[in-house]
PDB file of C-alpha atoms in Angstrom:
ATOM      1  CA  THR J   1      67.256 -20.158 171.624  1.00  0.00           C
ATOM      2  CA  TRP J   2      65.678 -23.103 173.653  1.00  0.00           C
ATOM      3  CA  GLU J   3      68.983 -25.539 171.016  1.00  0.00           C
ATOM      4  CA  ILE J   4      70.981 -27.799 173.268  1.00  0.00           C
ATOM      5  CA  THR J   5      73.700 -26.960 173.505  1.00  0.00           C
ATOM      6  CA  LYS J   6      75.862 -29.854 175.000  1.00  0.00           C
ATOM      7  CA  LYS J   7      75.184 -33.327 176.701  1.00  0.00           C
ATOM      8  CA  VAL J   8      77.814 -34.214 179.707  1.00  0.00           C
ATOM      9  CA  ALA J   9      77.705 -37.723 180.272  1.00  0.00           C
ATOM     10  CA  LEU J  10      81.261 -38.272 181.830  1.00  0.00           C
ATOM     11  CA  PRO J  11      81.285 -41.704 180.359  1.00  0.00           C
ATOM     12  CA  GLU J  12      84.892 -42.291 181.695  1.00  0.00           C
ATOM     13  CA  ILE J  13      83.270 -42.454 185.002  1.00  0.00           C
ATOM     14  CA  ASN J  14      80.304 -43.852 183.887  1.00  0.00           C
ATOM     15  CA  MET J  15      77.805 -41.941 186.385  1.00  0.00           C
ATOM     16  CA  ASN J  16      75.395 -44.075 188.727  1.00  0.00           C
ATOM     17  CA  ASN J  17      71.558 -42.112 188.700  1.00  0.00           C
ATOM     18  CA  PRO J  18      72.830 -38.893 188.936  1.00  0.00           C
ATOM     19  CA  HIS J  19      70.781 -36.576 191.103  1.00  0.00           C
ATOM     20  CA  ASN J  20      70.950 -33.291 191.907  1.00  0.00           C
ATOM     21  CA  MET J  21      73.115 -30.681 191.532  1.00  0.00           C
ATOM     22  CA  TRP J  22      74.834 -27.275 192.248  1.00  0.00           C
ATOM     23  CA  ALA J  23      77.089 -24.858 190.872  1.00  0.00           C
ATOM     24  CA  ASP J  24      79.920 -22.546 192.512  1.00  0.00           C
ATOM     25  CA  LYS J  25      79.429 -19.393 193.663  1.00  0.00           C
ATOM     26  CA  ASP J  26      81.695 -18.326 190.922  1.00  0.00           C
ATOM     27  CA  GLN J  27      79.127 -20.326 188.306  1.00  0.00           C
ATOM     28  CA  ASN J  28      82.648 -22.078 187.010  1.00  0.00           C
ATOM     29  CA  LEU J  29      81.737 -26.042 188.555  1.00  0.00           C
ATOM     30  CA  ILE J  30      79.099 -28.162 188.939  1.00  0.00           C
ATOM     31  CA  TYR J  31      78.758 -30.517 191.561  1.00  0.00           C
ATOM     32  CA  GLN J  32      77.176 -33.605 190.684  1.00  0.00           C
ATOM     33  CA  THR J  33      75.633 -37.111 193.149  1.00  0.00           C
ATOM     34  CA  GLN J  34      75.599 -40.560 192.044  1.00  0.00           C
ATOM     35  CA  TRP J  35      73.004 -41.287 194.480  1.00  0.00           C
ATOM     36  CA  PHE J  36      73.257 -44.853 193.782  1.00  0.00           C
ATOM     37  CA  ASP J  37      77.096 -44.669 194.572  1.00  0.00           C
ATOM     38  CA  ASN J  38      78.927 -43.218 197.092  1.00  0.00           C
ATOM     39  CA  LYS J  39      80.464 -40.548 194.799  1.00  0.00           C
ATOM     40  CA  THR J  40      80.361 -37.008 194.394  1.00  0.00           C
ATOM     41  CA  THR J  41      81.346 -35.193 190.956  1.00  0.00           C
ATOM     42  CA  ILE J  42      82.809 -32.147 189.518  1.00  0.00           C
ATOM     43  CA  PHE J  43      82.949 -30.781 186.181  1.00  0.00           C
ATOM     44  CA  ASN J  44      83.950 -27.742 184.315  1.00  0.00           C
ATOM     45  CA  ARG J  45      80.259 -25.973 184.193  1.00  0.00           C
ATOM     46  CA  THR J  46      81.401 -24.401 180.687  1.00  0.00           C
ATOM     47  CA  SER J  47      83.907 -27.263 177.851  1.00  0.00           C
ATOM     48  CA  GLY J  48      81.782 -30.149 180.713  1.00  0.00           C
ATOM     49  CA  GLN J  49      85.356 -31.324 181.357  1.00  0.00           C
ATOM     50  CA  LEU J  50      86.263 -34.112 184.219  1.00  0.00           C
ATOM     51  CA  ILE J  51      87.381 -32.154 187.051  1.00  0.00           C
ATOM     52  CA  LYS J  52      87.691 -35.506 189.961  1.00  0.00           C
ATOM     53  CA  ASN J  53      85.140 -37.623 191.327  1.00  0.00           C
ATOM     54  CA  ILE J  54      85.507 -37.546 194.881  1.00  0.00           C
ATOM     55  CA  ASP J  55      84.837 -40.880 197.362  1.00  0.00           C
ATOM     56  CA  VAL J  56      82.105 -38.567 200.023  1.00  0.00           C
ATOM     57  CA  GLY J  57      80.098 -41.921 201.260  1.00  0.00           C
ATOM     58  CA  ASP J  58      76.763 -43.687 200.637  1.00  0.00           C
ATOM     59  CA  ASP J  59      74.243 -43.047 198.652  1.00  0.00           C
ATOM     60  CA  PRO J  60      74.397 -39.870 197.571  1.00  0.00           C
ATOM     61  CA  SER J  61      71.397 -37.506 197.289  1.00  0.00           C
ATOM     62  CA  HIS J  62      71.519 -33.856 197.180  1.00  0.00           C
ATOM     63  CA  VAL J  63      74.258 -31.230 197.312  1.00  0.00           C
ATOM     64  CA  MET J  64      74.337 -28.089 198.254  1.00  0.00           C
ATOM     65  CA  THR J  65      77.107 -25.138 198.978  1.00  0.00           C
ATOM     66  CA  ARG J  66      77.264 -22.491 202.249  1.00  0.00           C
ATOM     67  CA  PRO J  67      77.080 -19.391 200.878  1.00  0.00           C
ATOM     68  CA  ASN J  68      79.413 -17.637 203.718  1.00  0.00           C
ATOM     69  CA  THR J  69      82.644 -20.192 202.840  1.00  0.00           C
ATOM     70  CA  ASP J  70      81.778 -22.100 199.279  1.00  0.00           C
ATOM     71  CA  GLN J  71      82.266 -25.711 201.253  1.00  0.00           C
ATOM     72  CA  LEU J  72      80.399 -28.371 199.613  1.00  0.00           C
ATOM     73  CA  TYR J  73      77.671 -30.026 201.882  1.00  0.00           C
ATOM     74  CA  VAL J  74      76.284 -33.405 200.847  1.00  0.00           C
ATOM     75  CA  ALA J  75      73.680 -35.485 202.228  1.00  0.00           C
ATOM     76  CA  LEU J  76      74.296 -38.955 202.681  1.00  0.00           C
ATOM     77  CA  ASN J  77      71.863 -41.494 202.798  1.00  0.00           C
ATOM     78  CA  GLY J  78      73.092 -44.581 203.495  1.00  0.00           C
ATOM     79  CA  GLU J  79      75.100 -42.326 205.984  1.00  0.00           C
ATOM     80  CA  HIS J  80      71.865 -40.949 208.066  1.00  0.00           C
ATOM     81  CA  GLY J  81      74.511 -37.598 208.231  1.00  0.00           C
ATOM     82  CA  VAL J  82      75.733 -34.953 205.681  1.00  0.00           C
ATOM     83  CA  LEU J  83      79.229 -34.758 204.438  1.00  0.00           C
ATOM     84  CA  GLU J  84      81.540 -31.497 205.350  1.00  0.00           C
ATOM     85  CA  LEU J  85      84.053 -30.391 202.813  1.00  0.00           C
ATOM     86  CA  SER J  86      85.793 -27.448 201.720  1.00  0.00           C
ATOM     87  CA  GLN J  87      85.971 -25.845 198.686  1.00  0.00           C
ATOM     88  CA  ARG J  88      85.938 -27.045 195.541  1.00  0.00           C
ATOM     89  CA  GLY J  89      85.580 -30.093 197.594  1.00  0.00           C
ATOM     90  CA  GLU J  90      89.846 -30.989 197.798  1.00  0.00           C
ATOM     91  CA  SER J  91      89.236 -32.162 201.437  1.00  0.00           C
ATOM     92  CA  LEU J  92      86.297 -34.033 203.205  1.00  0.00           C
ATOM     93  CA  GLU J  93      85.863 -32.277 206.589  1.00  0.00           C
ATOM     94  CA  ARG J  94      83.273 -34.547 208.688  1.00  0.00           C
ATOM     95  CA  ILE J  95      80.463 -36.485 208.780  1.00  0.00           C
ATOM     96  CA  ILE J  96      77.583 -34.405 210.721  1.00  0.00           C
ATOM     97  CA  PRO J  97      74.975 -36.773 211.618  1.00  0.00           C
ATOM     98  CA  MET J  98      71.127 -35.408 211.965  1.00  0.00           C
ATOM     99  CA  GLN J  99      69.691 -37.875 214.583  1.00  0.00           C
ATOM    100  CA  LEU J 100      70.656 -37.445 218.407  1.00  0.00           C
ATOM    101  CA  PRO J 101      72.315 -41.092 219.967  1.00  0.00           C
ATOM    102  CA  GLY J 102      69.906 -43.258 219.966  1.00  0.00           C
ATOM    103  CA  GLN J 103      67.915 -41.494 218.057  1.00  0.00           C
ATOM    104  CA  ASN J 104      66.463 -43.134 215.175  1.00  0.00           C
ATOM    105  CA  LEU J 105      68.406 -43.084 211.854  1.00  0.00           C
ATOM    106  CA  SER J 106      67.477 -40.073 210.386  1.00  0.00           C
ATOM    107  CA  HIS J 107      68.288 -40.807 205.277  1.00  0.00           C
ATOM    108  CA  PRO J 108      68.280 -37.029 205.174  1.00  0.00           C
ATOM    109  CA  HIS J 109      67.368 -35.868 201.169  1.00  0.00           C
ATOM    110  CA  GLY J 110      66.754 -32.721 199.824  1.00  0.00           C
ATOM    111  CA  HIS J 111      68.711 -31.119 202.268  1.00  0.00           C
ATOM    112  CA  TRP J 112      69.321 -26.511 202.455  1.00  0.00           C
ATOM    113  CA  LEU J 113      71.727 -24.112 204.084  1.00  0.00           C
ATOM    114  CA  SER J 114      70.490 -20.781 205.075  1.00  0.00           C
ATOM    115  CA  HIS J 115      70.707 -16.963 203.595  1.00  0.00           C
ATOM    116  CA  ASP J 116      74.177 -16.777 205.764  1.00  0.00           C
ATOM    117  CA  GLY J 117      75.151 -19.315 205.974  1.00  0.00           C
ATOM    118  CA  LYS J 118      74.975 -20.249 209.800  1.00  0.00           C
ATOM    119  CA  PHE J 119      71.370 -23.606 209.672  1.00  0.00           C
ATOM    120  CA  LEU J 120      71.253 -26.044 207.666  1.00  0.00           C
ATOM    121  CA  ILE J 121      68.584 -27.894 207.174  1.00  0.00           C
ATOM    122  CA  THR J 122      67.406 -31.359 206.028  1.00  0.00           C
ATOM    123  CA  PRO J 123      64.608 -33.572 205.284  1.00  0.00           C
ATOM    124  CA  ASN J 124      64.415 -37.080 207.057  1.00  0.00           C
ATOM    125  CA  ALA J 125      62.622 -39.916 205.574  1.00  0.00           C
ATOM    126  CA  LEU J 126      63.652 -42.682 207.270  1.00  0.00           C
ATOM    127  CA  SER J 127      62.380 -41.157 211.261  1.00  0.00           C
ATOM    128  CA  GLU J 128      59.869 -38.966 209.437  1.00  0.00           C
ATOM    129  CA  THR J 129      60.912 -35.650 210.987  1.00  0.00           C
ATOM    130  CA  SER J 130      63.001 -32.552 210.474  1.00  0.00           C
ATOM    131  CA  THR J 131      66.640 -31.527 211.276  1.00  0.00           C
ATOM    132  CA  ILE J 132      67.782 -28.199 212.482  1.00  0.00           C
ATOM    133  CA  TYR J 133      71.506 -28.246 212.552  1.00  0.00           C
ATOM    134  CA  ASN J 134      73.201 -24.915 214.155  1.00  0.00           C
ATOM    135  CA  LEU J 135      76.818 -24.938 212.135  1.00  0.00           C
ATOM    136  CA  GLU J 136      78.249 -21.994 214.203  1.00  0.00           C
ATOM    137  CA  ASP J 137      77.193 -24.572 217.230  1.00  0.00           C
ATOM    138  CA  ASN J 138      78.347 -27.030 215.508  1.00  0.00           C
ATOM    139  CA  GLU J 139      74.942 -29.041 217.291  1.00  0.00           C
ATOM    140  CA  ILE J 140      71.602 -29.862 216.483  1.00  0.00           C
ATOM    141  CA  LYS J 141      68.968 -27.006 217.522  1.00  0.00           C
ATOM    142  CA  GLY J 142      65.840 -28.436 216.176  1.00  0.00           C
ATOM    143  CA  HIS J 143      64.688 -32.031 215.180  1.00  0.00           C
ATOM    144  CA  ILE J 144      61.102 -31.668 214.600  1.00  0.00           C
ATOM    145  CA  PRO J 145      58.590 -35.153 214.302  1.00  0.00           C
ATOM    146  CA  ILE J 146      56.145 -34.060 210.956  1.00  0.00           C
ATOM    147  CA  GLY J 147      54.412 -35.625 208.751  1.00  0.00           C
ATOM    148  CA  HIS J 148      55.451 -39.699 206.151  1.00  0.00           C
ATOM    149  CA  SER J 149      58.483 -39.392 204.348  1.00  0.00           C
ATOM    150  CA  PRO J 150      59.665 -35.716 204.564  1.00  0.00           C
ATOM    151  CA  ILE J 151      61.997 -35.648 201.539  1.00  0.00           C
ATOM    152  CA  ALA J 152      62.808 -31.959 200.325  1.00  0.00           C
ATOM    153  CA  THR J 153      62.927 -28.589 201.461  1.00  0.00           C
ATOM    154  CA  GLY J 154      63.650 -25.077 200.258  1.00  0.00           C
ATOM    155  CA  MET J 155      63.656 -22.073 202.860  1.00  0.00           C
ATOM    156  CA  MET J 156      62.516 -17.915 203.221  1.00  0.00           C
ATOM    157  CA  PRO J 157      65.318 -15.591 201.893  1.00  0.00           C
ATOM    158  CA  ASN J 158      65.286 -14.688 205.592  1.00  0.00           C
ATOM    159  CA  SER J 159      65.752 -17.912 206.544  1.00  0.00           C
ATOM    160  CA  SER J 160      63.043 -16.845 209.651  1.00  0.00           C
ATOM    161  CA  LYS J 161      60.690 -20.262 207.972  1.00  0.00           C
ATOM    162  CA  TYR J 162      61.381 -23.523 205.672  1.00  0.00           C
ATOM    163  CA  TYR J 163      59.397 -25.658 203.434  1.00  0.00           C
ATOM    164  CA  MET J 164      59.515 -29.315 203.933  1.00  0.00           C
ATOM    165  CA  THR J 165      56.679 -31.739 201.482  1.00  0.00           C
ATOM    166  CA  ASP J 166      55.878 -35.083 203.753  1.00  0.00           C
ATOM    167  CA  PHE J 167      56.110 -37.329 200.500  1.00  0.00           C
ATOM    168  CA  HIS J 168      53.352 -39.844 201.575  1.00  0.00           C
ATOM    169  CA  ASP J 169      50.708 -37.652 203.145  1.00  0.00           C
ATOM    170  CA  SER J 170      50.969 -34.710 200.849  1.00  0.00           C
ATOM    171  CA  THR J 171      51.319 -32.106 203.153  1.00  0.00           C
ATOM    172  CA  MET J 172      53.046 -29.256 203.276  1.00  0.00           C
ATOM    173  CA  ASN J 173      54.921 -27.876 206.741  1.00  0.00           C
ATOM    174  CA  VAL J 174      56.052 -24.540 207.259  1.00  0.00           C
ATOM    175  CA  ILE J 175      58.754 -24.671 210.514  1.00  0.00           C
ATOM    176  CA  ASP J 176      59.857 -21.619 212.460  1.00  0.00           C
ATOM    177  CA  THR J 177      63.341 -21.517 212.056  1.00  0.00           C
ATOM    178  CA  ASN J 178      65.034 -20.412 214.983  1.00  0.00           C
ATOM    179  CA  ASN J 179      62.791 -22.263 217.867  1.00  0.00           C
ATOM    180  CA  GLY J 180      61.302 -25.394 215.501  1.00  0.00           C
ATOM    181  CA  THR J 181      58.401 -25.686 215.778  1.00  0.00           C
ATOM    182  CA  VAL J 182      55.530 -26.282 213.056  1.00  0.00           C
ATOM    183  CA  ILE J 183      54.573 -23.150 212.442  1.00  0.00           C
ATOM    184  CA  LYS J 184      51.493 -24.400 210.211  1.00  0.00           C
ATOM    185  CA  ARG J 185      50.545 -27.571 207.719  1.00  0.00           C
ATOM    186  CA  ILE J 186      49.325 -27.548 204.963  1.00  0.00           C
ATOM    187  CA  SER J 187      47.668 -30.417 202.936  1.00  0.00           C
ATOM    188  CA  LEU J 188      47.669 -30.448 199.282  1.00  0.00           C
ATOM    189  CA  ILE J 189      44.945 -32.592 198.569  1.00  0.00           C
ATOM    190  CA  THR J 190      42.079 -30.412 200.645  1.00  0.00           C
ATOM    191  CA  ASN J 191      40.218 -29.959 197.069  1.00  0.00           C
ATOM    192  CA  TYR J 192      40.809 -33.674 196.041  1.00  0.00           C
ATOM    193  CA  ASP J 193      37.817 -36.400 196.381  1.00  0.00           C
ATOM    194  CA  PRO J 194      39.239 -39.583 196.638  1.00  0.00           C
ATOM    195  CA  ILE J 195      35.646 -41.135 195.591  1.00  0.00           C
ATOM    196  CA  SER J 196      34.763 -39.130 193.214  1.00  0.00           C
ATOM    197  CA  GLY J 197      37.951 -38.585 191.712  1.00  0.00           C
ATOM    198  CA  ALA J 198      36.193 -34.229 191.195  1.00  0.00           C
ATOM    199  CA  ILE J 199      39.164 -31.651 191.342  1.00  0.00           C
ATOM    200  CA  SER J 200      37.286 -28.584 192.948  1.00  0.00           C
ATOM    201  CA  GLY J 201      40.597 -26.462 193.336  1.00  0.00           C
ATOM    202  CA  PRO J 202      44.154 -26.164 193.411  1.00  0.00           C
ATOM    203  CA  ILE J 203      46.132 -30.093 194.221  1.00  0.00           C
ATOM    204  CA  GLY J 204      49.790 -31.307 194.388  1.00  0.00           C
ATOM    205  CA  ALA J 205      50.399 -35.284 195.628  1.00  0.00           C
ATOM    206  CA  PHE J 206      53.616 -36.683 196.315  1.00  0.00           C
ATOM    207  CA  PRO J 207      55.124 -33.672 197.003  1.00  0.00           C
ATOM    208  CA  ILE J 208      58.856 -33.488 196.101  1.00  0.00           C
ATOM    209  CA  GLN J 209      60.993 -30.453 195.356  1.00  0.00           C
ATOM    210  CA  THR J 210      59.806 -27.219 197.217  1.00  0.00           C
ATOM    211  CA  PRO J 211      61.817 -23.479 196.495  1.00  0.00           C
ATOM    212  CA  VAL J 212      61.309 -20.125 198.062  1.00  0.00           C
ATOM    213  CA  SER J 213      61.206 -17.770 195.342  1.00  0.00           C
ATOM    214  CA  PRO J 214      64.005 -15.478 195.389  1.00  0.00           C
ATOM    215  CA  ASP J 215      61.549 -12.168 196.644  1.00  0.00           C
ATOM    216  CA  GLY J 216      60.686 -14.420 198.846  1.00  0.00           C
ATOM    217  CA  GLN J 217      56.411 -14.730 197.970  1.00  0.00           C
ATOM    218  CA  TYR J 218      56.249 -17.723 196.686  1.00  0.00           C
ATOM    219  CA  MET J 219      56.827 -21.129 197.523  1.00  0.00           C
ATOM    220  CA  VAL J 220      56.680 -23.496 193.892  1.00  0.00           C
ATOM    221  CA  THR J 221      55.810 -27.070 194.215  1.00  0.00           C
ATOM    222  CA  ALA J 222      56.512 -29.911 191.874  1.00  0.00           C
ATOM    223  CA  ASN J 223      54.347 -32.873 192.704  1.00  0.00           C
ATOM    224  CA  THR J 224      54.857 -35.988 191.330  1.00  0.00           C
ATOM    225  CA  LEU J 225      51.698 -38.169 191.034  1.00  0.00           C
ATOM    226  CA  SER J 226      49.183 -35.637 190.635  1.00  0.00           C
ATOM    227  CA  ALA J 227      51.748 -33.866 188.156  1.00  0.00           C
ATOM    228  CA  THR J 228      50.906 -30.484 189.109  1.00  0.00           C
ATOM    229  CA  ILE J 229      52.758 -27.512 190.517  1.00  0.00           C
ATOM    230  CA  THR J 230      51.012 -25.491 192.743  1.00  0.00           C
ATOM    231  CA  ILE J 231      51.628 -21.704 194.104  1.00  0.00           C
ATOM    232  CA  ILE J 232      52.277 -20.746 197.563  1.00  0.00           C
ATOM    233  CA  ASP J 233      51.922 -17.387 198.872  1.00  0.00           C
ATOM    234  CA  THR J 234      54.972 -17.531 202.020  1.00  0.00           C
ATOM    235  CA  GLU J 235      52.418 -14.719 203.223  1.00  0.00           C
ATOM    236  CA  SER J 236      49.055 -16.627 204.286  1.00  0.00           C
ATOM    237  CA  ASP J 237      50.817 -19.797 203.381  1.00  0.00           C
ATOM    238  CA  GLU J 238      47.581 -20.789 201.268  1.00  0.00           C
ATOM    239  CA  ILE J 239      48.029 -22.273 198.042  1.00  0.00           C
ATOM    240  CA  VAL J 240      46.998 -19.351 195.279  1.00  0.00           C
ATOM    241  CA  LYS J 241      47.504 -21.498 191.817  1.00  0.00           C
ATOM    242  CA  MET J 242      47.819 -24.346 189.930  1.00  0.00           C
ATOM    243  CA  LEU J 243      49.663 -25.168 186.474  1.00  0.00           C
ATOM    244  CA  PRO J 244      49.864 -28.628 184.928  1.00  0.00           C
ATOM    245  CA  CYS J 245      52.626 -30.754 184.484  1.00  0.00           C
ATOM    246  CA  ASP J 246      53.384 -33.919 183.457  1.00  0.00           C
ATOM    247  CA  PRO J 247      53.732 -37.650 185.294  1.00  0.00           C
ATOM    248  CA  GLY J 248      56.870 -37.644 187.406  1.00  0.00           C
ATOM    249  CA  CYS J 249      57.495 -34.397 188.269  1.00  0.00           C
ATOM    250  CA  HIS J 250      59.672 -34.114 190.577  1.00  0.00           C
ATOM    251  CA  GLY J 251      62.137 -31.090 190.165  1.00  0.00           C
ATOM    252  CA  VAL J 252      61.580 -27.125 190.434  1.00  0.00           C
ATOM    253  CA  ASN J 253      64.560 -24.142 191.084  1.00  0.00           C
ATOM    254  CA  PHE J 254      64.279 -20.582 190.418  1.00  0.00           C
TER     255      PHE J 254
END
């Protein structure tokens, strides 16, 4: 019916800038990061009842579960790494740095995990890189220079490649997961003339979240400045459609 059934405010803990959420594999629990704090909240999806409020580290932005283990992975902007937790957040395992010693601090944001749980992918906003971390070998497999302010990513269902937005460049990187190379860099503002303001085709300025459809055919991006939604065909890696959105268009999922 599209009627709101509940609002989970959790006033007893006063959530501080809840930013990104995820569900456990059974769809019973919701994990909610508090971006301007150091906590991640777990509550019951059906009842909204608070289960626990975990200290995870500085500035947790995004949270996701590992498909093969249901472990939690929380990107910590202020710790320049990703926190690994056990199932249901029962214990904190380790913080995984997203840069090697001596490299610029990463500030990882909207990460992703591959379908088989092998790869952890992060956009690193401060170092302007993307990290490919192999969770099976426990080492960084790729540290790829990209554009300005990479902020979010989405991966093909078979994990063969992934897409990463450069927020301030209004571009999209297509990256080969296995060898860590940039296959293509797509400008989302090619059809925009900054002098006249004319728009001759689909555009997207300041792209943020960008998931791939479950069938692997299309990638959808929310563009916060242009107030548009752009669709890229994953076979050609070309923009095929633009839909209207509202100013501040930010999150998208399937």
